[in-house]
Coordinates of C-alpha atoms and ligand atoms in Angstrom, one line a residue:
M281 CA 92.8 106.2 108.4
F282 CA 95.9 104.7 106.7
F283 CA 96.0 103.7 103.0
D284 CA 98.2 100.7 102.2
T285 CA 99.1 101.2 98.6
H286 CA 100.9 97.8 98.3
A287 CA 100.3 94.5 100.0
H288 CA 100.2 90.9 98.8
Y289 CA 97.4 89.2 100.7
D290 CA 97.3 86.5 98.1
D291 CA 100.6 85.3 99.6
E292 CA 100.5 81.8 101.3
K293 CA 101.8 83.3 104.6
F294 CA 98.2 84.7 105.1
D295 CA 96.5 81.3 104.4
P296 CA 96.0 80.6 108.1
D297 CA 94.1 83.8 109.0
R298 CA 93.5 85.8 105.8
E299 CA 89.8 86.4 106.3
A300 CA 90.0 87.4 109.8
L301 CA 92.9 89.7 109.2
L302 CA 91.3 91.4 106.2
S303 CA 88.1 91.9 108.1
S304 CA 89.7 93.6 111.0
M305 CA 91.6 96.2 109.0
M306 CA 89.3 99.0 109.8
E307 CA 89.6 98.5 113.6
G308 CA 93.4 98.6 113.1
G309 CA 93.1 102.0 111.4
V310 CA 93.6 100.8 107.9
G311 CA 90.9 102.2 105.7
C312 CA 92.1 101.2 102.2
I313 CA 94.4 98.6 100.6
V314 CA 95.7 98.0 97.1
N315 CA 96.8 94.4 96.4
P316 CA 99.0 94.1 93.3
G317 CA 99.2 90.9 91.4
C318 CA 102.5 89.3 90.3
T319 CA 101.1 86.7 87.9
V320 CA 98.0 86.2 86.0
E321 CA 96.7 84.0 88.8
T322 CA 97.6 86.3 91.7
S323 CA 96.1 89.2 89.7
R324 CA 92.9 87.3 89.4
Q325 CA 93.0 86.8 93.1
A326 CA 93.5 90.5 93.7
V327 CA 90.4 91.3 91.6
E328 CA 88.6 88.7 93.8
F329 CA 89.7 90.5 97.0
A330 CA 88.5 93.8 95.6
Q331 CA 85.1 92.2 94.9
T332 CA 84.9 90.7 98.3
Y333 CA 86.1 93.6 100.6
A334 CA 84.8 97.1 100.3
H335 CA 88.2 98.5 101.5
M336 CA 90.4 96.6 98.9
Y337 CA 91.3 97.5 95.4
A338 CA 93.5 95.6 92.8
A339 CA 96.4 96.2 90.6
V340 CA 97.1 93.6 87.9
G341 CA 100.3 92.8 86.2
I342 CA 103.2 90.4 85.8
H343 CA 106.3 90.8 88.1
P344 CA 109.7 90.6 86.5
E345 CA 110.6 87.6 88.8
N346 CA 107.6 85.8 87.5
C347 CA 107.6 86.6 83.9
H348 CA 109.6 83.5 82.5
D349 CA 106.7 82.1 80.4
T350 CA 104.9 85.3 79.7
G351 CA 103.5 85.6 76.1
N352 CA 100.5 87.0 74.2
E353 CA 98.0 85.0 76.0
E354 CA 99.1 86.4 79.4
F355 CA 99.2 90.0 78.2
E356 CA 95.6 89.5 76.9
Q357 CA 94.5 88.1 80.3
I358 CA 96.1 91.0 82.1
E359 CA 94.5 93.5 79.8
A360 CA 91.1 91.8 80.4
L361 CA 91.6 91.8 84.1
A362 CA 92.6 95.4 84.1
Q363 CA 89.1 96.3 83.0
K364 CA 87.3 94.7 85.9
P365 CA 85.7 96.8 88.6
K366 CA 88.0 98.3 91.3
V367 CA 91.2 97.5 89.3
V368 CA 93.1 100.9 89.8
A369 CA 96.6 100.2 88.3
I370 CA 98.8 97.9 86.3
G371 CA 101.3 96.3 88.6
E372 CA 103.5 95.1 89.8
I373 CA 105.7 95.4 86.8
G374 CA 109.3 96.3 86.3
L375 CA 112.8 95.0 86.3
D376 CA 114.7 92.9 88.8
Y377 CA 118.4 92.4 88.2
Y378 CA 119.1 91.3 91.8
W379 CA 118.3 87.5 91.3
E380 CA 120.5 85.7 89.0
E381 CA 117.9 83.1 88.2
N382 CA 115.5 85.8 87.0
P383 CA 114.6 85.9 83.2
P384 CA 117.1 87.6 81.0
R385 CA 117.2 91.4 81.2
A386 CA 116.2 91.9 77.6
F387 CA 113.1 89.6 78.1
Q388 CA 112.2 91.5 81.3
K389 CA 112.3 94.7 79.5
E390 CA 110.0 93.4 76.8
V391 CA 107.4 92.3 79.4
F392 CA 107.7 95.6 81.2
A393 CA 107.2 97.5 78.0
R394 CA 104.2 95.5 76.9
Q395 CA 102.5 96.2 80.2
M396 CA 103.4 99.9 80.0
A397 CA 101.7 99.9 76.7
I398 CA 98.6 98.3 78.3
A399 CA 98.6 101.0 81.0
G400 CA 98.8 103.7 78.4
K401 CA 96.0 102.2 76.3
L402 CA 93.7 101.8 79.4
N403 CA 94.8 105.1 80.9
L404 CA 95.8 103.4 84.2
P405 CA 98.8 104.3 86.4
V406 CA 101.5 101.7 86.8
V407 CA 103.2 100.3 89.9
V408 CA 106.9 99.8 89.2
H409 CA 109.2 97.3 90.9
D410 CA 112.9 98.4 90.5
R411 CA 115.5 96.3 92.1
D412 CA 119.1 97.1 91.0
A413 CA 117.8 98.3 87.6
H414 CA 117.5 102.0 88.1
G415 CA 119.0 103.1 84.7
D416 CA 116.8 100.8 82.7
C417 CA 113.7 101.7 84.7
M418 CA 114.3 105.4 84.1
D419 CA 114.7 104.7 80.4
M420 CA 111.3 102.9 80.4
V421 CA 109.7 105.9 82.0
R422 CA 111.1 108.1 79.4
A423 CA 110.0 105.7 76.6
F424 CA 106.4 106.1 77.7
P425 CA 105.8 109.8 78.4
N426 CA 102.1 109.3 78.5
V427 CA 102.2 106.8 81.2
R428 CA 102.5 107.9 84.9
G429 CA 102.8 105.8 87.9
E430 CA 104.7 105.0 91.1
F431 CA 108.0 103.4 92.0
H432 CA 107.1 101.2 94.8
C433 CA 109.6 100.7 97.7
Y434 CA 111.7 103.4 96.0
S435 CA 115.4 102.7 96.4
G436 CA 116.9 105.1 93.7
S437 CA 118.9 108.3 94.1
V438 CA 117.6 111.8 94.9
E439 CA 118.6 112.8 91.4
D440 CA 116.3 110.2 89.8
A441 CA 113.6 111.0 92.3
K442 CA 113.7 114.6 91.0
I443 CA 113.3 113.5 87.4
L444 CA 110.3 111.2 88.3
L445 CA 108.7 113.9 90.4
D446 CA 109.1 116.4 87.6
R447 CA 107.2 114.0 85.3
G448 CA 104.4 113.6 87.7
W449 CA 105.3 110.2 89.2
Y450 CA 104.8 109.2 92.9
L451 CA 107.3 107.3 95.2
G452 CA 106.3 104.5 97.6
F453 CA 108.0 103.8 100.9
G454 CA 107.6 101.0 103.4
G455 CA 109.2 99.2 106.2
S456 CA 112.7 99.4 104.8
L457 CA 112.6 103.2 105.5
T458 CA 112.8 102.2 109.3
F459 CA 115.8 99.9 108.9
K460 CA 119.1 101.1 110.5
N461 CA 120.9 100.3 107.3
A462 CA 118.4 102.2 105.1
R463 CA 120.7 104.1 102.7
R464 CA 119.2 106.5 100.2
A465 CA 115.4 106.3 101.1
P466 CA 115.6 108.6 104.1
D467 CA 117.3 111.3 102.1
V468 CA 114.8 111.0 99.3
V469 CA 111.9 111.3 101.8
A470 CA 113.5 114.3 103.4
Y471 CA 113.9 115.9 99.9
M472 CA 110.6 115.1 98.2
P473 CA 107.3 117.0 98.6
L474 CA 105.0 115.0 100.9
D475 CA 102.1 115.2 98.4
R476 CA 103.8 112.7 96.1
L477 CA 104.6 110.1 98.7
L478 CA 102.6 106.9 99.1
L479 CA 102.8 104.6 102.2
E480 CA 103.0 100.9 101.7
T481 CA 103.9 97.8 103.5
D482 CA 104.7 95.2 100.7
A483 CA 103.2 92.7 103.2
P484 CA 104.1 89.9 104.0
Y485 CA 107.6 91.2 103.4
L486 CA 109.7 94.0 104.8
A487 CA 108.0 94.5 108.2
P488 CA 109.1 97.7 109.9
V489 CA 111.3 97.9 112.9
P490 CA 110.7 96.5 115.6
Y491 CA 109.0 93.7 113.7
R492 CA 111.7 93.3 111.1
G493 CA 111.9 89.7 109.8
K494 CA 108.4 88.9 111.1
R495 CA 105.3 88.7 108.8
N496 CA 104.2 92.1 107.8
D497 CA 100.7 93.4 107.5
S498 CA 99.0 96.7 106.8
K499 CA 98.4 97.4 110.6
Y500 CA 102.2 98.1 111.0
L501 CA 101.7 101.1 108.5
P502 CA 101.8 103.7 111.4
L503 CA 105.4 102.7 112.1
V504 CA 106.3 103.8 108.6
A505 CA 104.3 107.0 108.9
A506 CA 106.1 107.8 112.1
R507 CA 109.5 107.5 110.4
V508 CA 108.3 109.8 107.6
A509 CA 107.0 112.3 110.1
Q510 CA 110.4 112.2 111.9
L511 CA 112.3 112.9 108.6
K512 CA 109.9 115.7 107.7
G513 CA 109.7 117.1 111.1
I514 CA 105.9 117.1 111.2
D515 CA 103.2 115.4 113.1
A516 CA 102.4 111.7 112.2
K517 CA 98.7 112.6 112.0
E518 CA 99.5 114.9 109.1
V519 CA 101.4 112.2 107.3
E520 CA 98.5 109.9 107.7
Q521 CA 96.0 112.4 106.3
I522 CA 98.2 113.6 103.4
T523 CA 99.3 110.1 102.2
W524 CA 95.7 109.0 102.4
D525 CA 94.7 112.0 100.0
N526 CA 97.8 111.1 97.7
A527 CA 96.8 107.5 97.4
C528 CA 93.2 108.3 96.6
R529 CA 94.3 110.9 93.9
F530 CA 96.9 108.6 92.4
F531 CA 94.5 105.6 92.1
G532 CA 91.4 107.7 91.3
I533 CA 89.5 106.5 94.3
N534 CA 86.9 108.6 96.1
G535 CA 88.2 108.6 99.6
Ligands
LIG813 NI1 105.4 93.9 96.0

């Protein structure tokens, strides 16, 4: 079975067939999915999915792209949601310096830090979104030595990967690993120990080759596993089993 550690089934692209799709995951070989929230509202939806579907779990948090109006009230709501059943992480949280219209960097950092503190308080792992903000994300990791987590869709260097792995962090990889223009990710996968790697889709985004540009869903995960297997020179079945165990260990789920 495959474990999709990161998929956004609250996205409107799933409105036409969400229920049918989520109900058919098992027959597609997908045994478990973590749906991270990006706002208070989508975090609430993620918690609802976890209540509805046995194979779904939730992460709750405010994404840097969506943090414009975040204040005390929102942090309190995230902290309350984080204590609901089947909530296994705080995420996705982090920094996104790619889009110019995103909130100011200083404010993004403040929102990120507040949520790292919530994770530390509740002893939950974090799911980090880092886009073009590697240095500041690494600083945040160092500022919260008691918080561990995962960099989802990891795009950093081998050097930073080493620092994160030494600190007990995990790294997530998805469809972009299969892209022809994938730059550093294949090197990092080749370098890192397989028992710290998490498979993810980031559905509906980042569908793997040959579905690049189409709507992504968790059933495409075997294509990512195949690429990992190729980079590691091992059997895809082994990647499937080890990444399943990794995800269960990381999120504290009895798989
Ligand atoms: Ni995401």
